[in-house]
Short mmCIF file of C-alpha atoms in Angstrom, two decimals:
data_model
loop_
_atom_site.label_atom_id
_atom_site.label_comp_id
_atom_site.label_asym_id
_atom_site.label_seq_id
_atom_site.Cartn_x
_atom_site.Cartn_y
_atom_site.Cartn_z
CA UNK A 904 -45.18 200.98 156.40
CA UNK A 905 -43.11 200.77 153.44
CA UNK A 906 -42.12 197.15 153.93
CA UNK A 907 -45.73 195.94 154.75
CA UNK A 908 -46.56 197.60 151.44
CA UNK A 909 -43.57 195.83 149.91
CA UNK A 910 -44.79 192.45 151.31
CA UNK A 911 -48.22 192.96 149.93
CA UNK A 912 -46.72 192.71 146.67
CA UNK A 913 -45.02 189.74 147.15
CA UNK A 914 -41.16 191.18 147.51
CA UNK A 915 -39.81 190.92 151.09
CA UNK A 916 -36.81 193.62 150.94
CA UNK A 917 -34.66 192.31 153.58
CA UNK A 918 -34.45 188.94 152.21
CA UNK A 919 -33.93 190.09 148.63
CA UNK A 920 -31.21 192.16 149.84
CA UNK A 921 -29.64 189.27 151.78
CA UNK A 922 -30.09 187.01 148.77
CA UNK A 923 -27.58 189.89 146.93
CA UNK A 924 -25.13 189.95 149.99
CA UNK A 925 -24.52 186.27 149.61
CA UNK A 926 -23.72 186.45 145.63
CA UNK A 927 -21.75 188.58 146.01
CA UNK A 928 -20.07 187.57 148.85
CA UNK A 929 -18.90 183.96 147.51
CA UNK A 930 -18.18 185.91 144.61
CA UNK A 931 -15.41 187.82 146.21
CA UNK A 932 -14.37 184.82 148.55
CA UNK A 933 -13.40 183.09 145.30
CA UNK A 934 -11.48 185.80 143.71
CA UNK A 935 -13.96 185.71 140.44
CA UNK A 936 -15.55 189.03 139.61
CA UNK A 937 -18.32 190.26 141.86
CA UNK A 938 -21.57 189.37 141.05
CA UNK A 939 -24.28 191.41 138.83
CA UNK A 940 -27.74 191.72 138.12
CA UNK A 941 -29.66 193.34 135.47
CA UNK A 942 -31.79 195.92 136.98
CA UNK A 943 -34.86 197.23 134.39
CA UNK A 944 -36.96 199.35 136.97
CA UNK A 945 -35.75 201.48 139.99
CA UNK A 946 -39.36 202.51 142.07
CA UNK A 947 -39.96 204.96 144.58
CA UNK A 948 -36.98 206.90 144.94
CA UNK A 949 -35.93 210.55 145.66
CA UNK A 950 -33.23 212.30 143.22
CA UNK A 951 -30.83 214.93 143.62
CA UNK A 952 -32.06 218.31 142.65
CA UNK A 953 -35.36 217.49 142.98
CA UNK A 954 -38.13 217.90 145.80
CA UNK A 955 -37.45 215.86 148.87
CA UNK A 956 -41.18 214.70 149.17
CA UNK A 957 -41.27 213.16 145.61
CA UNK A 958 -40.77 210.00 144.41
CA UNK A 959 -39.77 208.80 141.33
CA UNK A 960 -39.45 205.55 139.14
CA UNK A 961 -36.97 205.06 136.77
CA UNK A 962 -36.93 202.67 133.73
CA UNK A 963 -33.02 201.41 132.46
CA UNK A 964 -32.66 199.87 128.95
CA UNK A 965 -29.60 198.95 127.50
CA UNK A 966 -27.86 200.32 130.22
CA UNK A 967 -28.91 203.93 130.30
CA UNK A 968 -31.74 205.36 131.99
CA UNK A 969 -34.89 205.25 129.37
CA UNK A 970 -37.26 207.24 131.34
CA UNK A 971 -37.80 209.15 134.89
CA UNK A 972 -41.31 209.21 135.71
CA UNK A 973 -43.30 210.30 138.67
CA UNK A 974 -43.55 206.98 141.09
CA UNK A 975 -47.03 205.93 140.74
CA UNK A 976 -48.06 204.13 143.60
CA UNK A 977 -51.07 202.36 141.69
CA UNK A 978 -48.77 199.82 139.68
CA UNK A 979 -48.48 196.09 141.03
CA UNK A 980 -45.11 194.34 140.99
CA UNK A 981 -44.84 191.34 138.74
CA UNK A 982 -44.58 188.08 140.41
CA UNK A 983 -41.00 187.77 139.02
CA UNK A 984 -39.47 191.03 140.33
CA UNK A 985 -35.62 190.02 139.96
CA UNK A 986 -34.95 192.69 137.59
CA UNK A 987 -37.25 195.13 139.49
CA UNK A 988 -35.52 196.93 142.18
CA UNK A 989 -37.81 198.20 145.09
CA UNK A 990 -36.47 200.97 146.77
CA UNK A 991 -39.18 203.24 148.42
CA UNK A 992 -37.98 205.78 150.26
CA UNK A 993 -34.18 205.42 148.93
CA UNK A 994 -31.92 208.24 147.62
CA UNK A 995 -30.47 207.75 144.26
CA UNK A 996 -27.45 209.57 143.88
CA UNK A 997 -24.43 209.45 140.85
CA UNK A 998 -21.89 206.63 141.93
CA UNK A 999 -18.28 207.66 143.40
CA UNK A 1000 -15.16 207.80 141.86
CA UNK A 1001 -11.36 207.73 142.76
CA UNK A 1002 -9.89 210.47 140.17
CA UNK A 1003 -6.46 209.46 141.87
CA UNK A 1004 -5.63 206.31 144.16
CA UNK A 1005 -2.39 204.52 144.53
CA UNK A 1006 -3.53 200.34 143.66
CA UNK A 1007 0.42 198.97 144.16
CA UNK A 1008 0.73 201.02 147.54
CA UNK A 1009 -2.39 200.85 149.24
CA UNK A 1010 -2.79 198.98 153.15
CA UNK A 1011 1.02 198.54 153.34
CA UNK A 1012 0.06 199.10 157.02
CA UNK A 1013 -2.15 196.37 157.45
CA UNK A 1014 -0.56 193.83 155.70
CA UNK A 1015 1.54 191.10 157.64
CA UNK A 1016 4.46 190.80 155.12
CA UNK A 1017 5.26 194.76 156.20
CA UNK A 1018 4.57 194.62 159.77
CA UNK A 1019 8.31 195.86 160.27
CA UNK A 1020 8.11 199.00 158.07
CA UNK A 1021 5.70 201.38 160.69
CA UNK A 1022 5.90 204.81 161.00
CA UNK A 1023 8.26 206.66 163.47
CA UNK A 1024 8.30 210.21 162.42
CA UNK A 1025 5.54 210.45 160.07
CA UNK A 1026 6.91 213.24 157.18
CA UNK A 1027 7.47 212.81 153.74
CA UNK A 1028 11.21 211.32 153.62
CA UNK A 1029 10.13 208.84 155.97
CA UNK A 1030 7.33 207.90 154.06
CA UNK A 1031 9.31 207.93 150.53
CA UNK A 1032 11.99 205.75 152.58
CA UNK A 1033 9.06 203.16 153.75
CA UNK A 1034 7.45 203.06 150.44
CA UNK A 1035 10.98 201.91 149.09
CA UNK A 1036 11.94 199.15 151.53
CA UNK A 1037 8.35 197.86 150.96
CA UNK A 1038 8.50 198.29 146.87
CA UNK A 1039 11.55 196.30 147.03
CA UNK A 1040 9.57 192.95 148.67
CA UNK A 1041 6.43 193.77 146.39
CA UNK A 1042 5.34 190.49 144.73
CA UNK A 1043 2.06 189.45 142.71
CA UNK A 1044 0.73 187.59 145.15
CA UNK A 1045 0.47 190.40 147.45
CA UNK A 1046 0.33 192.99 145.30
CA UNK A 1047 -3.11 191.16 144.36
CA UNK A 1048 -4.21 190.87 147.66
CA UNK A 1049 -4.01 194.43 148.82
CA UNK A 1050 -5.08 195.66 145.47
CA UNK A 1051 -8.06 193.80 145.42
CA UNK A 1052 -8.68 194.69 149.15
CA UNK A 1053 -9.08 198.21 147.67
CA UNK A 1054 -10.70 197.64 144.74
CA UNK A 1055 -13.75 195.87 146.58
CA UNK A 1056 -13.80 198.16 149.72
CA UNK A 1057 -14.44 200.83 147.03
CA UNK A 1058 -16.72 199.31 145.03
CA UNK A 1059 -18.89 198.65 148.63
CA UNK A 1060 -18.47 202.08 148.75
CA UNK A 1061 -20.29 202.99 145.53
CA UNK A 1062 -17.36 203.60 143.52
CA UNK A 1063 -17.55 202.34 139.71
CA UNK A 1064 -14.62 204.42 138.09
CA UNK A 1065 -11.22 205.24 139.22
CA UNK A 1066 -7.87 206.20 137.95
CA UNK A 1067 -5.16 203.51 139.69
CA UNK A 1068 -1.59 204.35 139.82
CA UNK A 1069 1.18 202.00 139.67
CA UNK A 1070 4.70 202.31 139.47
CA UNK A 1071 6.98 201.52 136.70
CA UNK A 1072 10.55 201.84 137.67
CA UNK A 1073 13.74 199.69 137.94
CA UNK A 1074 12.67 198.18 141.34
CA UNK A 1075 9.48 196.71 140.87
CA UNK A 1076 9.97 196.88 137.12
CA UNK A 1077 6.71 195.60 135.81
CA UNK A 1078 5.28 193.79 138.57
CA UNK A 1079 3.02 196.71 139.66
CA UNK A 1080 1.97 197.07 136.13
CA UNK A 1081 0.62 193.48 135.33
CA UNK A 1082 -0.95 193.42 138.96
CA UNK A 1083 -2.79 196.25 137.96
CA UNK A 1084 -4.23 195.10 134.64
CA UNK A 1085 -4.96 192.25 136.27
CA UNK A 1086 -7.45 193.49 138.52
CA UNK A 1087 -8.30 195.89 135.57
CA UNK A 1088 -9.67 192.85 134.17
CA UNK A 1089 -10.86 191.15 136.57
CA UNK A 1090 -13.04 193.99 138.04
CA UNK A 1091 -13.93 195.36 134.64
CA UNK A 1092 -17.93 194.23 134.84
CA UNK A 1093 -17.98 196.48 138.37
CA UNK A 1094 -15.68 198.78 138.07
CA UNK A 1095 -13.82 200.93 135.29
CA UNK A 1096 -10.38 201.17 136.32
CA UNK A 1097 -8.37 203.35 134.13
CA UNK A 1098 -4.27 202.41 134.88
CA UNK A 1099 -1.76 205.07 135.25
CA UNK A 1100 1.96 203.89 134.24
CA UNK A 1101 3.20 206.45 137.03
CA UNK A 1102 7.13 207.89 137.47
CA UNK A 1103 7.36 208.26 141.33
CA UNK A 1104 11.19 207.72 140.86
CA UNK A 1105 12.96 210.38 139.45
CA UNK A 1106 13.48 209.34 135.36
CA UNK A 1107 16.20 212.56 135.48
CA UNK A 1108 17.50 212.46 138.83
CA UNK A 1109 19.73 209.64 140.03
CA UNK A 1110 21.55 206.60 138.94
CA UNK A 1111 18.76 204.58 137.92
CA UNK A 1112 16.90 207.61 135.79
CA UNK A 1113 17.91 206.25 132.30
CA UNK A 1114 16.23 202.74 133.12
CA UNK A 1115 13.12 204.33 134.62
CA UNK A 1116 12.44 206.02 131.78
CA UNK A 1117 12.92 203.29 129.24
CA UNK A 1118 10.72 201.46 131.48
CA UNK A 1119 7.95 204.19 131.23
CA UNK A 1120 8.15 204.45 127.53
CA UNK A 1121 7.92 200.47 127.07
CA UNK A 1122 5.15 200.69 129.66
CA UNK A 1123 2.80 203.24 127.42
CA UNK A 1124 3.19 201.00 124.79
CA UNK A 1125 0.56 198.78 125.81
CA UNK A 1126 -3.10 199.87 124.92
CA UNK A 1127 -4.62 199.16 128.55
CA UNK A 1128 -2.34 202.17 130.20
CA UNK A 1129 -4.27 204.59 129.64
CA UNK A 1130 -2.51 207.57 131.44
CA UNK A 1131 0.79 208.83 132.03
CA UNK A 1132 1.54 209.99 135.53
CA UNK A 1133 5.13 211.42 136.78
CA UNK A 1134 5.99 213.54 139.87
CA UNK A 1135 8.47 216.06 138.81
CA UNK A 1136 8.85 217.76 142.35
CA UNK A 1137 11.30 214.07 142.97
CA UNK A 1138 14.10 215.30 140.80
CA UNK A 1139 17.11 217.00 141.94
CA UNK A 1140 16.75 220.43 141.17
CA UNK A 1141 14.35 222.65 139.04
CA UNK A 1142 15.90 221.97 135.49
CA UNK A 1143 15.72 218.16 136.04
CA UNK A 1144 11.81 218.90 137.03
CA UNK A 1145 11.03 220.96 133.84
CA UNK A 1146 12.73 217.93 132.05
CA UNK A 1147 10.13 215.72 133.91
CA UNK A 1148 7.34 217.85 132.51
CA UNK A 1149 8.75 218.15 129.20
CA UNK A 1150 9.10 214.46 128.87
CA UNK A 1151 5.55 213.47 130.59
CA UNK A 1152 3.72 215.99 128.47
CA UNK A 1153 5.75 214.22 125.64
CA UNK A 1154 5.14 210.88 126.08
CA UNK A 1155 1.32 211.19 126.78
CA UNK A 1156 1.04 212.83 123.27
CA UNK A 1157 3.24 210.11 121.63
CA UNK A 1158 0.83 207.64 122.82
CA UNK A 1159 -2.27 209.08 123.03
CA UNK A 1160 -2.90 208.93 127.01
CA UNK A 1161 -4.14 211.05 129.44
CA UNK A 1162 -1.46 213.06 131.40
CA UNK A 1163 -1.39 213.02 135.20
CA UNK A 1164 1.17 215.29 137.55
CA UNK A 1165 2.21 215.21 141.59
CA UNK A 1166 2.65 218.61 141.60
CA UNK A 1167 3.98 221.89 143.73
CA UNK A 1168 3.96 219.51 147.29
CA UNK A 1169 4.76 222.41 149.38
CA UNK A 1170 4.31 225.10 151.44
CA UNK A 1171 7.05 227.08 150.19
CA UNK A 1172 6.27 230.75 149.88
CA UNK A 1173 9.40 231.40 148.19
CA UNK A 1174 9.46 228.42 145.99
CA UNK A 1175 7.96 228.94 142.20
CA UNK A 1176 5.08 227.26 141.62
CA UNK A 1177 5.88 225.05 138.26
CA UNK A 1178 2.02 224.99 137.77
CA UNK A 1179 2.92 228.02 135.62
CA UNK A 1180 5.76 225.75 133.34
CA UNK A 1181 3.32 223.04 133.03
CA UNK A 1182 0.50 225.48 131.40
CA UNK A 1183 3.31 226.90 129.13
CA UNK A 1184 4.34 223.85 128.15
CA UNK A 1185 1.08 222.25 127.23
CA UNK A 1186 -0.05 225.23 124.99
CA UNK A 1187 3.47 225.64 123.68
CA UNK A 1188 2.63 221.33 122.36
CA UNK A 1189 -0.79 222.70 121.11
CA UNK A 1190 -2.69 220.53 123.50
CA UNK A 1191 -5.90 221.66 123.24
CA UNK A 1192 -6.27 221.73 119.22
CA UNK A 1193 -4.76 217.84 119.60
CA UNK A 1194 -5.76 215.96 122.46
CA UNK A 1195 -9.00 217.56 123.16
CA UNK A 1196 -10.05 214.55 124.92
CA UNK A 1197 -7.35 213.47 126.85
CA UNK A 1198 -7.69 215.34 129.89
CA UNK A 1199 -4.72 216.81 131.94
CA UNK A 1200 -4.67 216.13 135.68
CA UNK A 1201 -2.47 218.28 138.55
CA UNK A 1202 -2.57 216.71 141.65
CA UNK A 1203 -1.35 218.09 145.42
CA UNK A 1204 -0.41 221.25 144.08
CA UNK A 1205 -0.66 222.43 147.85
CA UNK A 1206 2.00 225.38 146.85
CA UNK A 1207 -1.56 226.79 145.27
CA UNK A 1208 -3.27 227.34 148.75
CA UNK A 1209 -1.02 230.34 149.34
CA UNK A 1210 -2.50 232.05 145.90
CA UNK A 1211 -3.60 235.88 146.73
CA UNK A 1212 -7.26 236.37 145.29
CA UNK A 1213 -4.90 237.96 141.61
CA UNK A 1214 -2.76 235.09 141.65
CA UNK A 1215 -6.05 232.82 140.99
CA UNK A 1216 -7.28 234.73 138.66
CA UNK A 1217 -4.07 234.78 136.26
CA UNK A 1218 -3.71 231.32 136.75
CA UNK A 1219 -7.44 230.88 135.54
CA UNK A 1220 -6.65 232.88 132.66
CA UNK A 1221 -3.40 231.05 132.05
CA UNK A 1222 -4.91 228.21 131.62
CA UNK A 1223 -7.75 229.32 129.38
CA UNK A 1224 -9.78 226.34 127.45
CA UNK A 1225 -7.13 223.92 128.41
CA UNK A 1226 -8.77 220.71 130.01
CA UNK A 1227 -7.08 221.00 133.19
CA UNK A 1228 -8.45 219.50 136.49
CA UNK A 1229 -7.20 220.17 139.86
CA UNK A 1230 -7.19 217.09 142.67
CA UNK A 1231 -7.20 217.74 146.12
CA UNK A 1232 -6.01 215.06 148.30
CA UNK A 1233 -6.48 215.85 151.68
CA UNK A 1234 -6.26 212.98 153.85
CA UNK A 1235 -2.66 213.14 152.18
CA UNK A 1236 -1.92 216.41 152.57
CA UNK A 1237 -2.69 217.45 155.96
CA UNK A 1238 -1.10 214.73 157.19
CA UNK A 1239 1.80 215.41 154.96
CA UNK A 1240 2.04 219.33 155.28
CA UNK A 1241 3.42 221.47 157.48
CA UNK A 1242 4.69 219.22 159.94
CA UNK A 1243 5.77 221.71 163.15
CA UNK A 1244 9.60 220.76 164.27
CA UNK A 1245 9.95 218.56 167.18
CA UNK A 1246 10.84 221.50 169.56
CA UNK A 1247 8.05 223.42 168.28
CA UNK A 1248 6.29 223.74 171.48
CA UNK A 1249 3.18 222.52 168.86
CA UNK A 1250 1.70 225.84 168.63
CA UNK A 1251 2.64 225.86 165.14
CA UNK A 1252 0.49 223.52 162.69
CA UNK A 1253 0.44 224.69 159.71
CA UNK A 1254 -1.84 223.07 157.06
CA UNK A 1255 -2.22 223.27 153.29
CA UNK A 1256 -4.79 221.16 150.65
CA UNK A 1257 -6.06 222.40 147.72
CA UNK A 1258 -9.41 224.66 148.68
CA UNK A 1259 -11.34 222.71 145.62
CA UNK A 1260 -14.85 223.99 146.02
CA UNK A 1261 -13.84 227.82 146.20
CA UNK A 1262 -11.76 226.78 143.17
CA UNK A 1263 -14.78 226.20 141.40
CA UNK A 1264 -16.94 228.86 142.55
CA UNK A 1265 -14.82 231.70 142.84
CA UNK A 1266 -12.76 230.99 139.82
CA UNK A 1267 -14.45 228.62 137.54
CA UNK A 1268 -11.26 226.04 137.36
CA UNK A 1269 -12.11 222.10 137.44
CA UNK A 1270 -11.34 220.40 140.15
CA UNK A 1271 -11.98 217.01 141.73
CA UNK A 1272 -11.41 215.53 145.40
CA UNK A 1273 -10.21 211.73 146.41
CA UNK A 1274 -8.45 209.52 148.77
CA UNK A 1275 -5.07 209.19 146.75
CA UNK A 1276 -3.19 206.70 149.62
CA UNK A 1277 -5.15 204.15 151.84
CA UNK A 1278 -3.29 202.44 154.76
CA UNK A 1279 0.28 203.66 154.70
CA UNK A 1280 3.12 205.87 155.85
CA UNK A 1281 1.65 208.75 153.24
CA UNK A 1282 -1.61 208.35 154.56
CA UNK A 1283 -2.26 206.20 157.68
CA UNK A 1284 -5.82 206.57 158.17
CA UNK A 1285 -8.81 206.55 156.26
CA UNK A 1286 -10.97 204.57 154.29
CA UNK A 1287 -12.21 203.95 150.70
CA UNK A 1288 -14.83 205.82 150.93
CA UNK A 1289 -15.28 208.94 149.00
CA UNK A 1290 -18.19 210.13 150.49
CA UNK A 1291 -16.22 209.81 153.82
CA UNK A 1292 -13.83 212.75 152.14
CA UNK A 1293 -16.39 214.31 150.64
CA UNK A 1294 -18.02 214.53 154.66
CA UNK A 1295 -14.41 215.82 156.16
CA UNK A 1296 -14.03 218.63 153.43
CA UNK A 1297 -17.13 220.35 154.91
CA UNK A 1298 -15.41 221.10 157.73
CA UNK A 1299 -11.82 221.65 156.18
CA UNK A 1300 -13.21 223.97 153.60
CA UNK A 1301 -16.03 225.20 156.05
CA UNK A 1302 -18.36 224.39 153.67
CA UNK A 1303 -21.77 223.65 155.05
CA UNK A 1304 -24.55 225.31 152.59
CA UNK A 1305 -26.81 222.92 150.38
CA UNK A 1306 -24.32 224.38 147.12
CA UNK A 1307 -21.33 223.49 149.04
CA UNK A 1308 -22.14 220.29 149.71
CA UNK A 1309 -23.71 219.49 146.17
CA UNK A 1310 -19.98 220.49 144.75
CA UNK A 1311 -18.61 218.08 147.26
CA UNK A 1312 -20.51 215.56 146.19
CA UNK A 1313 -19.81 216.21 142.73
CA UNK A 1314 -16.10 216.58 143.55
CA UNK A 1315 -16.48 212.77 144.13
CA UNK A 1316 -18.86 211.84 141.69
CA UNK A 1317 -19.42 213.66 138.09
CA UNK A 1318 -16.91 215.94 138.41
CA UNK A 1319 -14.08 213.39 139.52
CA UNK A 1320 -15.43 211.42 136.55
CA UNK A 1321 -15.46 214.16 133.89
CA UNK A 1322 -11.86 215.48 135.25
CA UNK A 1323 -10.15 211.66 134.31
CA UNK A 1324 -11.71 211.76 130.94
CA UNK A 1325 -15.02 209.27 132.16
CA UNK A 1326 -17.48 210.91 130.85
CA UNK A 1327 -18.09 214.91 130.78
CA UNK A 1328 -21.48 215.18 132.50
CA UNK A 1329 -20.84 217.25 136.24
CA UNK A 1330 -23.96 218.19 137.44
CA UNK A 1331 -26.44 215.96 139.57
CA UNK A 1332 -29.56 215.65 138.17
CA UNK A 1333 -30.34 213.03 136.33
CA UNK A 1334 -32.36 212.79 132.53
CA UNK A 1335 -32.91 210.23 130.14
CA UNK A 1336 -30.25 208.78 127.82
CA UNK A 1337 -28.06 209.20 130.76
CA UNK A 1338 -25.96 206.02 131.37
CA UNK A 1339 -27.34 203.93 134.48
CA UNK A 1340 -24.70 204.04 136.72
CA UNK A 1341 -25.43 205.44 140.79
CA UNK A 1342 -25.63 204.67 144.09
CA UNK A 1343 -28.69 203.54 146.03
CA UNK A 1344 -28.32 204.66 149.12
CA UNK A 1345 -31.07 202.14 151.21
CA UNK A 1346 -31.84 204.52 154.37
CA UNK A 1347 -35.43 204.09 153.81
CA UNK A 1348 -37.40 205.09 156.97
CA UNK A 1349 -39.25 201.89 156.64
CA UNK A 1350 -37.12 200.12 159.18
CA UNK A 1351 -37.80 203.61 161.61
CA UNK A 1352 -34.43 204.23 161.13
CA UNK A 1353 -33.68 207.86 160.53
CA UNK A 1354 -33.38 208.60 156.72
CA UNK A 1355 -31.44 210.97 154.29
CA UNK A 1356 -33.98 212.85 152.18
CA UNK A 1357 -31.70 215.58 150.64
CA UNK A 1358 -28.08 215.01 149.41
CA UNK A 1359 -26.16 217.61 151.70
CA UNK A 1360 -27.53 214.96 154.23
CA UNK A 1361 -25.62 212.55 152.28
CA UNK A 1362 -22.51 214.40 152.49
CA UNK A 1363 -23.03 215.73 156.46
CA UNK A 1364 -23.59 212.06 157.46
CA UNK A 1365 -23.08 209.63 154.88
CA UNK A 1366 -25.30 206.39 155.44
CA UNK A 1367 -23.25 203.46 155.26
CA UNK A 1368 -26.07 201.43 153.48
CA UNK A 1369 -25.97 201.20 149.71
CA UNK A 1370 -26.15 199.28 146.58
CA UNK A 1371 -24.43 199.89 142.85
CA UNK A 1372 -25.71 200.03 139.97
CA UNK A 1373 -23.36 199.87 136.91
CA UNK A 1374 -24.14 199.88 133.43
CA UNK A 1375 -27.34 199.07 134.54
CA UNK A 1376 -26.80 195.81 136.43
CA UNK A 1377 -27.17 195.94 140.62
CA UNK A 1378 -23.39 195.17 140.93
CA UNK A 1379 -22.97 195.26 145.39
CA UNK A 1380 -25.29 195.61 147.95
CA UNK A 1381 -23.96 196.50 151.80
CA UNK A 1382 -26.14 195.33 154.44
CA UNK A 1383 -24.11 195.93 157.36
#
């Protein structure tokens, strides 16, 4: 019904949609940026937070969203409707965002070059030993390839923001580095990709410390890093990890970047949580009177899911007005975590990731949710999807109310955004002057396909159908 009333009006969906697909499609064939398209109008859509019956149309100027109006079914289409975009029945939705993803590492598994690096035992030392052998072939050319395999697969996805790590250490030196702001660049009209200079070698620990951390601090001098990112947990013992904080929380004030931390990977009753050191330590430097807006990120930080109910709570209020966000990475850690012995019997599984939405509700922290590793021996499986996390948590966290899965799908949207310093908006629902980036998520019932009319439907069964808008240009649009 929808498309006869589309076709009475001179716009034939399906073959505007296709006409997209192709753009973009010899876009990306040729390496050159994906294609865009200014989009003025959005008609006939349902929004988050709003009733499922209504539609709405929305007007974009400039970018941001001018005006959300009820849809009024009454106004004709203009003959030339390539900057109109049709979409009755569709859910509009914030885009996605990666708050943490590993660009230099990503589909080591599926990449030809590393077919002899697979996965035997499937732990951590294994997959720190992997990483290595493969870090030590790493050249542009492929570092390119896989990166951009990422990069797009997200962007299908609905993804226009994400934080990239890359590594900066005296194996791969720089290479992961220029890759990265490379495909910074070349991306930047689709996607904002914010680039981590990231310590996963120890820069304490080791014989090659000294150079890793000259390499770091020549790294942050370049104005398109915009984050420093270490992992502490790599160095020898404790006071080589509090070294690693003190220098991290350091060198992102010397040059004005975000901070990012690997933190507490473990399941370690017995083991202090350094959580606690890192707090100290950033109100000791007076972080929140100077670098309001740089925002502080603690990542893994599985050690937390053993926490007693008090144990939140003083870490809530240890924290205070600090800007501190909390990433869960679960495809990571449960298949990092709590691996049983081999002659186990397999009764014993234990399994820790960061419980992010009962973070947020029970204790009012920040907290985010993403995919960190795609494709290798940290994380075999998975996709690039963040809705596809966003789907799993419901039944990791057991959260299946129409709350729970609004903070999951903010956990991938606004609040991943707001957590990596990309704006501060969290909730869902969307006003005017808001900027005009979101997902359109094309599961109109026209086609008598069965359609998503709320957003926990989103999240319980995400529709694999959907389009970008960024900045207010149509940016991708998956058809298959």
């Amino acid at each position: 019904m929808a498309a006869d009333f589309l076709k009475t009006h001179s716009i034939n969906k399906q073959d505007d949609m296709s006409k997209v697909q192709s753009s973009v499609s010899a876009a990306t064939r040729k390496g050159s940026r994906l294609s865009c398209q200014r989009v003025k109008d959005i008609r006939g859509v349902r929004l988050p937070k709003r009733d499922p019956e209504s539609r709405w149309d929305i007007v974009i100027e400039d970018g941001t969203i001018a005006s959300i109006a009820p849809h009024d079914t009454q106004s004709l289409f203009p003959d030339t409707a390539s900057e109109i975009s049709n979409a009755h029945d569709c859910f509009l939705a914030p885009s996605l965002c990666h708050p943490h993803v590993h660009l230099d590492k990503c589909f080591l598994l599926n990449d030809a070059k590393y077919a002899d690096l697979s996965i035997q035992n499937g732990d951590f030392a294994e997959a720190l030993s992997l990483t290595s052998q493969a870090k030590s072939r790493f050249s542009p050319d492929d570092l390119l390839r896989r990166g951009s395999w990422l990069i797009e697969e997200s962007i299908e996805a609905g993804v226009t923001c994400m934080r990239a790590f890359v590594e900066v250490d005296a194996t791969v030196r720089f290479k992961c580095l220029e890759a990265g702001l490379q495909l910074k660049e070349q991306y930047q009209d689709a996607c904002e990709i914010q680039i981590c200079a990231f310590a996963q070698d120890p820069i304490f620990s080791g014989e090659n410390a000294v150079e890793n951390r000259r390499l770091m601090e020549e790294a942050l001098q370049r104005d398109e890093v915009g984050v420093v990112g270490s992992t502490p947990y790599v160095e020898a013992d404790e006071t080589k990890m509090r070294q690693n904080v003190d220098w991290a929380i350091n060198a992102a004030w010397k040059y004005g970047k975000h901070l990012d931390l690997h933190l507490d990977y473990n399941l370690n009753r017995e083991k202090e949580p350094m959580v606690y050191y890192v707090i100290a330590q950033l109100h000791s430097r007076q972080w929140l009177s100077e670098r309001r807006s740089k925002t502080v990120v603690l990542g893994h930080c599985t050690r937390l899911t053993l926490f007693t109910v008090d144990q939140w709570r003083d870490l809530r209020n240890r924290i205070g007005d600090l800007p501190v966000s909390f990433v869960g990475l679960p495809t990571s850690d449960l298949f990092m975590m709590g691996k049983p012995p081999n002659d186990s019997g397999g009764g014993e599984r234990v399994r820790g990731t960061l419980q992010i939405p009962q973070m947020i509700q029970q204790y009012g922290l920040e907290g985010a949710i993403s995919i960190n590793n795609v494709g290798n021996a940290f994380t075999p499986q998975g996709n690039c999807d963040p809705l596809s996390i966003a789907s799993m948590c419901v039944g990791i966290y057991q959260a299946g109310t129409k709350q729970d899965a609004e903070i999951l799908y903010e956990c991938v949207s606004t609040r991943a955004k707001a957590a990596i310093g990309c704006g501060d908006r969290k909730e869902l629902e969307f006003h005017a002057g808001d900027e005009a980036d979101f997902i359109l998520f094309d599961v109109a019932t026209y086609s008598g396909r069965r359609g998503r009319r709320t957003l926990e439907e989103l999240v319980y069964d995400p529709p694999r159908k959907r389009s970008n808008v960024h900045k207010g240009h149509t940016i991708l649009l998956r058809i298959n």
